Amino acid sequence: MTGRDGGANIGPIGDFDPVVILVRPQLAENIGTTARAMANGGLFHLRIVAPRDGWPQERAWYASSGADRILDAAQVFETVDDAVADLHRIFATCPRPRHVVKPVMTARGAAAELRVAANRGLRTGILFGPERAGLDNEDMARADTLVRYPLNPKFMSLNLAQAVLIMAYEWFLTEDMTPPRELMTNETHVATKGEMENFMSHLIRDLDETNFLRNEQKRPGMVRNLRHFFTRGEVTEQELRTLHGVVSELSSARRNRS
């Protein structure tokens, strides 16, 4: 039945991770790519409500790119009520304005709420509607909260797997401790302020010897500009050593010409 023997080792599965609930999905390939998107973001519980073409469908496994375990464990239900009966909180993706009075959150806000609920031992689910029309009012009536993605208002068309991936990504970020920005330094390290000051002293000393800073009125501002330039980013110790060499070499060349 699977596209790969056993599929990928997709990681630990938590008891209180949100359940992705596909309501009346139409294409097996979309169910498979949804499982792939779920695995990317650390969502592993899949429920399918009234799939149009029945279940299981071999094409889903081929489309999942190795997320076989999610499909193998997927549960099938006849109604939304059946699919959510054992859950404590339900979120529903809502691509269009509807005549429904409910709290509306972004994917990021919803992911934070889902994480809080999971930490409290509450079981949660996220409803995703059929590819063509999305969830209807009866489906959304089962949800506590609606989720809308802040996308380009002129074009908000997503396929099913994309919609799931956005939610899965935001869920993953609520636990991921990877800093949003880091500097790859390899075998060197970010220079300390002391190392930077040592270089600045070297540079200024040589600039004084060349009379580059001869204008006494402009000298403080020129030195500040140099300091701002070299301290604007995270200069590494290796880069500072290279700059020391550049300054020394220029000074040596100047002395040899004298």
PDB file of C-alpha atoms in Angstrom:
ATOM      1  CA  MET A   1       0.000   0.000   0.000  1.00  0.00           C
ATOM      2  CA  THR A   2       2.850   2.434   0.711  1.00  0.00           C
ATOM      3  CA  GLY A   3       5.010   4.318  -1.760  1.00  0.00           C
ATOM      4  CA  ARG A   4       8.084   3.534   0.326  1.00  0.00           C
ATOM      5  CA  ASP A   5       8.685   0.532   2.548  1.00  0.00           C
ATOM      6  CA  GLY A   6       7.837   1.789   6.014  1.00  0.00           C
ATOM      7  CA  GLY A   7       8.384   5.432   5.091  1.00  0.00           C
ATOM      8  CA  ALA A   8      10.584   7.964   6.834  1.00  0.00           C
ATOM      9  CA  ASN A   9      11.372   8.141  10.542  1.00  0.00           C
ATOM     10  CA  ILE A  10       9.297  11.262  11.055  1.00  0.00           C
ATOM     11  CA  GLY A  11       9.998  11.875  14.726  1.00  0.00           C
ATOM     12  CA  PRO A  12       8.338  11.569  18.142  1.00  0.00           C
ATOM     13  CA  ILE A  13       4.562  11.802  18.338  1.00  0.00           C
ATOM     14  CA  GLY A  14       3.073  13.593  21.329  1.00  0.00           C
ATOM     15  CA  ASP A  15      -0.228  12.521  22.875  1.00  0.00           C
ATOM     16  CA  PHE A  16      -1.517  16.099  22.997  1.00  0.00           C
ATOM     17  CA  ASP A  17      -0.276  17.389  19.641  1.00  0.00           C
ATOM     18  CA  PRO A  18      -3.098  18.896  17.552  1.00  0.00           C
ATOM     19  CA  VAL A  19      -5.086  16.577  15.299  1.00  0.00           C
ATOM     20  CA  VAL A  20      -5.404  17.603  11.652  1.00  0.00           C
ATOM     21  CA  ILE A  21      -8.952  16.868  10.495  1.00  0.00           C
ATOM     22  CA  LEU A  22      -9.628  16.846   6.755  1.00  0.00           C
ATOM     23  CA  VAL A  23     -13.328  17.318   6.116  1.00  0.00           C
ATOM     24  CA  ARG A  24     -14.607  15.641   2.944  1.00  0.00           C
ATOM     25  CA  PRO A  25     -11.281  15.717   1.063  1.00  0.00           C
ATOM     26  CA  GLN A  26     -11.625  15.029  -2.644  1.00  0.00           C
ATOM     27  CA  LEU A  27      -8.284  13.783  -3.958  1.00  0.00           C
ATOM     28  CA  ALA A  28      -5.993  11.068  -2.610  1.00  0.00           C
ATOM     29  CA  GLU A  29      -2.950  13.062  -3.715  1.00  0.00           C
ATOM     30  CA  ASN A  30      -4.048  15.985  -1.563  1.00  0.00           C
ATOM     31  CA  ILE A  31      -4.345  13.746   1.466  1.00  0.00           C
ATOM     32  CA  GLY A  32      -0.836  12.447   0.779  1.00  0.00           C
ATOM     33  CA  THR A  33       0.720  15.893   0.369  1.00  0.00           C
ATOM     34  CA  THR A  34      -1.112  16.990   3.515  1.00  0.00           C
ATOM     35  CA  ALA A  35       0.605  14.177   5.437  1.00  0.00           C
ATOM     36  CA  ARG A  36       3.930  15.390   4.028  1.00  0.00           C
ATOM     37  CA  ALA A  37       3.180  18.950   5.176  1.00  0.00           C
ATOM     38  CA  MET A  38       2.184  17.700   8.616  1.00  0.00           C
ATOM     39  CA  ALA A  39       5.450  15.800   9.045  1.00  0.00           C
ATOM     40  CA  ASN A  40       7.406  18.935   8.130  1.00  0.00           C
ATOM     41  CA  GLY A  41       5.866  20.812  11.046  1.00  0.00           C
ATOM     42  CA  GLY A  42       5.677  18.033  13.627  1.00  0.00           C
ATOM     43  CA  LEU A  43       1.965  17.273  13.364  1.00  0.00           C
ATOM     44  CA  PHE A  44       1.361  13.524  13.236  1.00  0.00           C
ATOM     45  CA  HIS A  45      -2.312  12.849  14.040  1.00  0.00           C
ATOM     46  CA  LEU A  46      -4.561  12.757  10.965  1.00  0.00           C
ATOM     47  CA  ARG A  47      -8.319  12.220  10.837  1.00  0.00           C
ATOM     48  CA  ILE A  48     -10.349  12.100   7.633  1.00  0.00           C
ATOM     49  CA  VAL A  49     -14.064  12.832   7.500  1.00  0.00           C
ATOM     50  CA  ALA A  50     -16.070  11.271   4.674  1.00  0.00           C
ATOM     51  CA  PRO A  51     -13.373  11.168   1.967  1.00  0.00           C
ATOM     52  CA  ARG A  52     -15.043  11.420  -1.418  1.00  0.00           C
ATOM     53  CA  ASP A  53     -13.297   8.404  -2.923  1.00  0.00           C
ATOM     54  CA  GLY A  54     -13.135   6.271   0.215  1.00  0.00           C
ATOM     55  CA  TRP A  55     -10.100   5.168   2.208  1.00  0.00           C
ATOM     56  CA  PRO A  56      -7.407   3.905   1.982  1.00  0.00           C
ATOM     57  CA  GLN A  57      -6.220   5.154  -1.392  1.00  0.00           C
ATOM     58  CA  GLU A  58      -2.830   4.063  -2.653  1.00  0.00           C
ATOM     59  CA  ARG A  59      -2.125   7.347  -4.431  1.00  0.00           C
ATOM     60  CA  ALA A  60      -2.018   9.117  -1.076  1.00  0.00           C
ATOM     61  CA  TRP A  61       1.009   7.090   0.013  1.00  0.00           C
ATOM     62  CA  TYR A  62       2.851   7.817  -3.220  1.00  0.00           C
ATOM     63  CA  ALA A  63       2.187  11.546  -2.794  1.00  0.00           C
ATOM     64  CA  SER A  64       3.292  11.659   0.841  1.00  0.00           C
ATOM     65  CA  SER A  65       7.021  11.484   0.061  1.00  0.00           C
ATOM     66  CA  GLY A  66       7.638   9.070   2.923  1.00  0.00           C
ATOM     67  CA  ALA A  67       5.187  10.371   5.530  1.00  0.00           C
ATOM     68  CA  ASP A  68       3.721   6.866   5.534  1.00  0.00           C
ATOM     69  CA  ARG A  69       3.277   6.542   9.280  1.00  0.00           C
ATOM     70  CA  ILE A  70       0.825   9.431   9.348  1.00  0.00           C
ATOM     71  CA  LEU A  71      -1.285   7.804   6.660  1.00  0.00           C
ATOM     72  CA  ASP A  72      -0.967   4.349   8.200  1.00  0.00           C
ATOM     73  CA  ALA A  73      -2.375   5.682  11.481  1.00  0.00           C
ATOM     74  CA  ALA A  74      -5.028   7.959   9.933  1.00  0.00           C
ATOM     75  CA  GLN A  75      -8.540   7.509  11.297  1.00  0.00           C
ATOM     76  CA  VAL A  76     -11.669   7.796   9.172  1.00  0.00           C
ATOM     77  CA  PHE A  77     -15.015   9.165  10.420  1.00  0.00           C
ATOM     78  CA  GLU A  78     -18.413   9.627   8.842  1.00  0.00           C
ATOM     79  CA  THR A  79     -19.156  13.030  10.377  1.00  0.00           C
ATOM     80  CA  VAL A  80     -17.331  16.005  11.877  1.00  0.00           C
ATOM     81  CA  ASP A  81     -19.125  15.388  15.166  1.00  0.00           C
ATOM     82  CA  ASP A  82     -17.672  11.890  15.309  1.00  0.00           C
ATOM     83  CA  ALA A  83     -14.188  13.152  14.443  1.00  0.00           C
ATOM     84  CA  VAL A  84     -14.090  15.767  17.218  1.00  0.00           C
ATOM     85  CA  ALA A  85     -16.026  13.945  19.948  1.00  0.00           C
ATOM     86  CA  ASP A  86     -12.973  13.160  22.110  1.00  0.00           C
ATOM     87  CA  LEU A  87     -11.272  16.557  21.660  1.00  0.00           C
ATOM     88  CA  HIS A  88     -11.423  19.535  24.017  1.00  0.00           C
ATOM     89  CA  ARG A  89     -10.842  22.456  21.652  1.00  0.00           C
ATOM     90  CA  ILE A  90     -11.460  22.797  17.922  1.00  0.00           C
ATOM     91  CA  PHE A  91     -10.020  25.366  15.522  1.00  0.00           C
ATOM     92  CA  ALA A  92     -11.348  25.735  11.984  1.00  0.00           C
ATOM     93  CA  THR A  93      -9.597  27.335   9.035  1.00  0.00           C
ATOM     94  CA  CYS A  94     -11.859  29.914   7.396  1.00  0.00           C
ATOM     95  CA  PRO A  95     -10.696  31.290   4.041  1.00  0.00           C
ATOM     96  CA  ARG A  96     -13.756  33.516   3.441  1.00  0.00           C
ATOM     97  CA  PRO A  97     -15.880  35.844   5.586  1.00  0.00           C
ATOM     98  CA  ARG A  98     -18.917  33.972   6.885  1.00  0.00           C
ATOM     99  CA  HIS A  99     -21.982  34.944   8.874  1.00  0.00           C
ATOM    100  CA  VAL A 100     -20.559  33.330  11.999  1.00  0.00           C
ATOM    101  CA  VAL A 101     -19.886  34.986  15.353  1.00  0.00           C
ATOM    102  CA  LYS A 102     -16.694  33.420  16.713  1.00  0.00           C
ATOM    103  CA  PRO A 103     -13.197  34.498  17.748  1.00  0.00           C
ATOM    104  CA  VAL A 104     -10.859  34.754  14.747  1.00  0.00           C
ATOM    105  CA  MET A 105      -7.100  34.276  15.072  1.00  0.00           C
ATOM    106  CA  THR A 106      -4.117  34.237  12.756  1.00  0.00           C
ATOM    107  CA  ALA A 107      -2.257  30.965  12.267  1.00  0.00           C
ATOM    108  CA  ARG A 108       0.472  32.232  14.598  1.00  0.00           C
ATOM    109  CA  GLY A 109      -1.965  33.158  17.324  1.00  0.00           C
ATOM    110  CA  ALA A 110      -3.806  29.865  16.952  1.00  0.00           C
ATOM    111  CA  ALA A 111      -0.556  27.892  17.142  1.00  0.00           C
ATOM    112  CA  ALA A 112       0.309  29.615  20.415  1.00  0.00           C
ATOM    113  CA  GLU A 113      -3.135  28.721  21.802  1.00  0.00           C
ATOM    114  CA  LEU A 114      -2.718  25.136  20.628  1.00  0.00           C
ATOM    115  CA  ARG A 115       0.636  24.884  22.399  1.00  0.00           C
ATOM    116  CA  VAL A 116      -0.830  26.228  25.640  1.00  0.00           C
ATOM    117  CA  ALA A 117      -3.674  23.729  25.407  1.00  0.00           C
ATOM    118  CA  ALA A 118      -1.252  20.856  24.747  1.00  0.00           C
ATOM    119  CA  ASN A 119       0.828  21.847  27.770  1.00  0.00           C
ATOM    120  CA  ARG A 120      -2.366  21.722  29.852  1.00  0.00           C
ATOM    121  CA  GLY A 121      -3.113  18.191  28.663  1.00  0.00           C
ATOM    122  CA  LEU A 122      -6.031  19.211  26.435  1.00  0.00           C
ATOM    123  CA  ARG A 123      -6.615  17.473  23.130  1.00  0.00           C
ATOM    124  CA  THR A 124      -7.132  19.809  20.176  1.00  0.00           C
ATOM    125  CA  GLY A 125      -7.994  19.600  16.507  1.00  0.00           C
ATOM    126  CA  ILE A 126      -7.827  21.796  13.410  1.00  0.00           C
ATOM    127  CA  LEU A 127     -10.515  21.468  10.740  1.00  0.00           C
ATOM    128  CA  PHE A 128      -9.610  21.897   7.065  1.00  0.00           C
ATOM    129  CA  GLY A 129     -12.378  21.948   4.503  1.00  0.00           C
ATOM    130  CA  PRO A 130     -12.811  20.372   1.055  1.00  0.00           C
ATOM    131  CA  GLU A 131     -10.513  21.608  -1.671  1.00  0.00           C
ATOM    132  CA  ARG A 132     -13.199  23.301  -3.734  1.00  0.00           C
ATOM    133  CA  ALA A 133     -15.306  25.219  -1.228  1.00  0.00           C
ATOM    134  CA  GLY A 134     -13.763  24.954   2.238  1.00  0.00           C
ATOM    135  CA  LEU A 135     -15.721  24.380   5.416  1.00  0.00           C
ATOM    136  CA  ASP A 136     -19.418  25.191   5.467  1.00  0.00           C
ATOM    137  CA  ASN A 137     -21.287  26.913   8.292  1.00  0.00           C
ATOM    138  CA  GLU A 138     -22.306  23.619   9.869  1.00  0.00           C
ATOM    139  CA  ASP A 139     -18.670  22.504  10.016  1.00  0.00           C
ATOM    140  CA  MET A 140     -17.551  25.784  11.582  1.00  0.00           C
ATOM    141  CA  ALA A 141     -20.338  25.603  14.141  1.00  0.00           C
ATOM    142  CA  ARG A 142     -18.368  22.729  15.724  1.00  0.00           C
ATOM    143  CA  ALA A 143     -15.305  24.953  16.260  1.00  0.00           C
ATOM    144  CA  ASP A 144     -14.420  27.212  19.189  1.00  0.00           C
ATOM    145  CA  THR A 145     -12.180  29.474  17.124  1.00  0.00           C
ATOM    146  CA  LEU A 146     -11.705  30.348  13.457  1.00  0.00           C
ATOM    147  CA  VAL A 147      -8.270  30.706  11.869  1.00  0.00           C
ATOM    148  CA  ARG A 148      -7.615  33.045   8.953  1.00  0.00           C
ATOM    149  CA  TYR A 149      -4.262  33.488   7.274  1.00  0.00           C
ATOM    150  CA  PRO A 150      -3.083  37.072   6.637  1.00  0.00           C
ATOM    151  CA  LEU A 151      -2.333  36.637   2.930  1.00  0.00           C
ATOM    152  CA  ASN A 152      -2.534  38.918  -0.099  1.00  0.00           C
ATOM    153  CA  PRO A 153      -6.222  39.978  -0.079  1.00  0.00           C
ATOM    154  CA  LYS A 154      -6.174  40.047  -3.876  1.00  0.00           C
ATOM    155  CA  PHE A 155      -5.148  36.391  -4.047  1.00  0.00           C
ATOM    156  CA  MET A 156      -5.711  34.089  -1.106  1.00  0.00           C
ATOM    157  CA  SER A 157      -5.962  30.777  -2.943  1.00  0.00           C
ATOM    158  CA  LEU A 158      -4.205  27.873  -1.216  1.00  0.00           C
ATOM    159  CA  ASN A 159      -4.317  24.194  -1.931  1.00  0.00           C
ATOM    160  CA  LEU A 160      -5.069  21.836   0.945  1.00  0.00           C
ATOM    161  CA  ALA A 161      -1.462  20.883   1.703  1.00  0.00           C
ATOM    162  CA  GLN A 162      -0.358  24.538   1.658  1.00  0.00           C
ATOM    163  CA  ALA A 163      -3.058  25.458   4.153  1.00  0.00           C
ATOM    164  CA  VAL A 164      -1.977  22.628   6.439  1.00  0.00           C
ATOM    165  CA  LEU A 165       1.713  23.488   6.037  1.00  0.00           C
ATOM    166  CA  ILE A 166       1.197  27.074   7.225  1.00  0.00           C
ATOM    167  CA  MET A 167      -0.496  25.831  10.375  1.00  0.00           C
ATOM    168  CA  ALA A 168       2.094  23.081  10.895  1.00  0.00           C
ATOM    169  CA  TYR A 169       4.961  25.558  10.477  1.00  0.00           C
ATOM    170  CA  GLU A 170       3.494  27.946  13.049  1.00  0.00           C
ATOM    171  CA  TRP A 171       2.948  25.040  15.441  1.00  0.00           C
ATOM    172  CA  PHE A 172       6.572  23.964  15.029  1.00  0.00           C
ATOM    173  CA  LEU A 173       7.819  27.494  15.739  1.00  0.00           C
ATOM    174  CA  THR A 174       6.090  27.543  19.113  1.00  0.00           C
ATOM    175  CA  GLU A 175       8.555  24.932  20.371  1.00  0.00           C
ATOM    176  CA  ASP A 176      11.539  25.393  18.060  1.00  0.00           C
ATOM    177  CA  MET A 177      14.450  27.040  19.902  1.00  0.00           C
ATOM    178  CA  THR A 178      16.491  27.788  16.780  1.00  0.00           C
ATOM    179  CA  PRO A 179      17.297  31.527  16.828  1.00  0.00           C
ATOM    180  CA  PRO A 180      15.744  33.425  13.897  1.00  0.00           C
ATOM    181  CA  ARG A 181      19.183  34.768  13.017  1.00  0.00           C
ATOM    182  CA  GLU A 182      22.646  33.390  13.650  1.00  0.00           C
ATOM    183  CA  LEU A 183      26.147  33.848  12.254  1.00  0.00           C
ATOM    184  CA  MET A 184      28.046  30.823  11.009  1.00  0.00           C
ATOM    185  CA  THR A 185      31.598  31.303  12.297  1.00  0.00           C
ATOM    186  CA  ASN A 186      33.039  27.822  11.662  1.00  0.00           C
ATOM    187  CA  GLU A 187      36.399  27.605  13.473  1.00  0.00           C
ATOM    188  CA  THR A 188      36.572  31.234  14.551  1.00  0.00           C
ATOM    189  CA  HIS A 189      34.318  33.242  16.888  1.00  0.00           C
ATOM    190  CA  VAL A 190      32.584  36.591  17.023  1.00  0.00           C
ATOM    191  CA  ALA A 191      35.165  39.154  18.110  1.00  0.00           C
ATOM    192  CA  THR A 192      34.935  40.496  21.641  1.00  0.00           C
ATOM    193  CA  LYS A 193      34.785  44.224  22.275  1.00  0.00           C
ATOM    194  CA  GLY A 194      38.324  44.004  23.605  1.00  0.00           C
ATOM    195  CA  GLU A 195      39.577  42.412  20.383  1.00  0.00           C
ATOM    196  CA  MET A 196      37.729  45.025  18.367  1.00  0.00           C
ATOM    197  CA  GLU A 197      39.220  47.854  20.448  1.00  0.00           C
ATOM    198  CA  ASN A 198      42.708  46.396  19.973  1.00  0.00           C
ATOM    199  CA  PHE A 199      42.204  46.522  16.195  1.00  0.00           C
ATOM    200  CA  MET A 200      40.792  50.054  16.317  1.00  0.00           C
ATOM    201  CA  SER A 201      43.852  51.207  18.288  1.00  0.00           C
ATOM    202  CA  HIS A 202      46.105  49.589  15.693  1.00  0.00           C
ATOM    203  CA  LEU A 203      44.206  51.220  12.830  1.00  0.00           C
ATOM    204  CA  ILE A 204      44.024  54.673  14.380  1.00  0.00           C
ATOM    205  CA  ARG A 205      47.694  54.592  15.333  1.00  0.00           C
ATOM    206  CA  ASP A 206      48.694  53.852  11.753  1.00  0.00           C
ATOM    207  CA  LEU A 207      46.293  56.430  10.356  1.00  0.00           C
ATOM    208  CA  ASP A 208      47.863  59.022  12.680  1.00  0.00           C
ATOM    209  CA  GLU A 209      51.303  58.064  11.383  1.00  0.00           C
ATOM    210  CA  THR A 210      50.178  58.618   7.796  1.00  0.00           C
ATOM    211  CA  ASN A 211      48.633  61.990   8.711  1.00  0.00           C
ATOM    212  CA  PHE A 212      45.251  60.750   7.448  1.00  0.00           C
ATOM    213  CA  LEU A 213      43.705  62.129  10.639  1.00  0.00           C
ATOM    214  CA  ARG A 214      45.658  65.368  10.517  1.00  0.00           C
ATOM    215  CA  ASN A 215      42.595  67.650  10.662  1.00  0.00           C
ATOM    216  CA  GLU A 216      42.174  68.050  14.416  1.00  0.00           C
ATOM    217  CA  GLN A 217      38.622  69.356  14.124  1.00  0.00           C
ATOM    218  CA  LYS A 218      37.457  66.458  11.938  1.00  0.00           C
ATOM    219  CA  ARG A 219      39.536  63.774  13.627  1.00  0.00           C
ATOM    220  CA  PRO A 220      37.023  62.785  16.386  1.00  0.00           C
ATOM    221  CA  GLY A 221      34.198  62.435  13.860  1.00  0.00           C
ATOM    222  CA  MET A 222      36.356  60.439  11.441  1.00  0.00           C
ATOM    223  CA  VAL A 223      37.404  58.078  14.216  1.00  0.00           C
ATOM    224  CA  ARG A 224      33.756  57.651  15.266  1.00  0.00           C
ATOM    225  CA  ASN A 225      32.774  56.883  11.679  1.00  0.00           C
ATOM    226  CA  LEU A 226      35.455  54.186  11.484  1.00  0.00           C
ATOM    227  CA  ARG A 227      34.352  52.750  14.800  1.00  0.00           C
ATOM    228  CA  HIS A 228      30.700  52.689  13.696  1.00  0.00           C
ATOM    229  CA  PHE A 229      31.684  50.956  10.468  1.00  0.00           C
ATOM    230  CA  PHE A 230      33.633  48.146  12.139  1.00  0.00           C
ATOM    231  CA  THR A 231      31.174  47.627  15.007  1.00  0.00           C
ATOM    232  CA  ARG A 232      27.995  47.645  12.905  1.00  0.00           C
ATOM    233  CA  GLY A 233      27.941  43.880  12.488  1.00  0.00           C
ATOM    234  CA  GLU A 234      29.388  40.810  14.149  1.00  0.00           C
ATOM    235  CA  VAL A 235      32.990  40.836  12.973  1.00  0.00           C
ATOM    236  CA  THR A 236      34.816  37.580  13.670  1.00  0.00           C
ATOM    237  CA  GLU A 237      38.206  37.177  15.294  1.00  0.00           C
ATOM    238  CA  GLN A 238      39.576  35.733  12.041  1.00  0.00           C
ATOM    239  CA  GLU A 239      38.384  38.770  10.075  1.00  0.00           C
ATOM    240  CA  LEU A 240      40.044  41.068  12.610  1.00  0.00           C
ATOM    241  CA  ARG A 241      43.328  39.187  12.212  1.00  0.00           C
ATOM    242  CA  THR A 242      43.083  39.691   8.458  1.00  0.00           C
ATOM    243  CA  LEU A 243      42.411  43.402   8.932  1.00  0.00           C
ATOM    244  CA  HIS A 244      45.380  43.674  11.299  1.00  0.00           C
ATOM    245  CA  GLY A 245      47.499  42.140   8.553  1.00  0.00           C
ATOM    246  CA  VAL A 246      46.153  44.578   5.971  1.00  0.00           C
ATOM    247  CA  VAL A 247      46.949  47.587   8.139  1.00  0.00           C
ATOM    248  CA  SER A 248      50.432  46.251   8.992  1.00  0.00           C
ATOM    249  CA  GLU A 249      51.187  45.504   5.342  1.00  0.00           C
ATOM    250  CA  LEU A 250      50.095  48.957   4.223  1.00  0.00           C
ATOM    251  CA  SER A 251      52.218  50.526   6.951  1.00  0.00           C
ATOM    252  CA  SER A 252      55.228  48.405   5.970  1.00  0.00           C
ATOM    253  CA  ALA A 253      54.843  49.306   2.300  1.00  0.00           C
ATOM    254  CA  ARG A 254      54.667  52.967   3.193  1.00  0.00           C
ATOM    255  CA  ARG A 255      57.831  52.792   5.313  1.00  0.00           C
ATOM    256  CA  ASN A 256      59.696  50.985   2.551  1.00  0.00           C
ATOM    257  CA  ARG A 257      58.854  53.768   0.121  1.00  0.00           C
ATOM    258  CA  SER A 258      60.123  56.430   2.534  1.00  0.00           C
TER     259      SER A 258
END
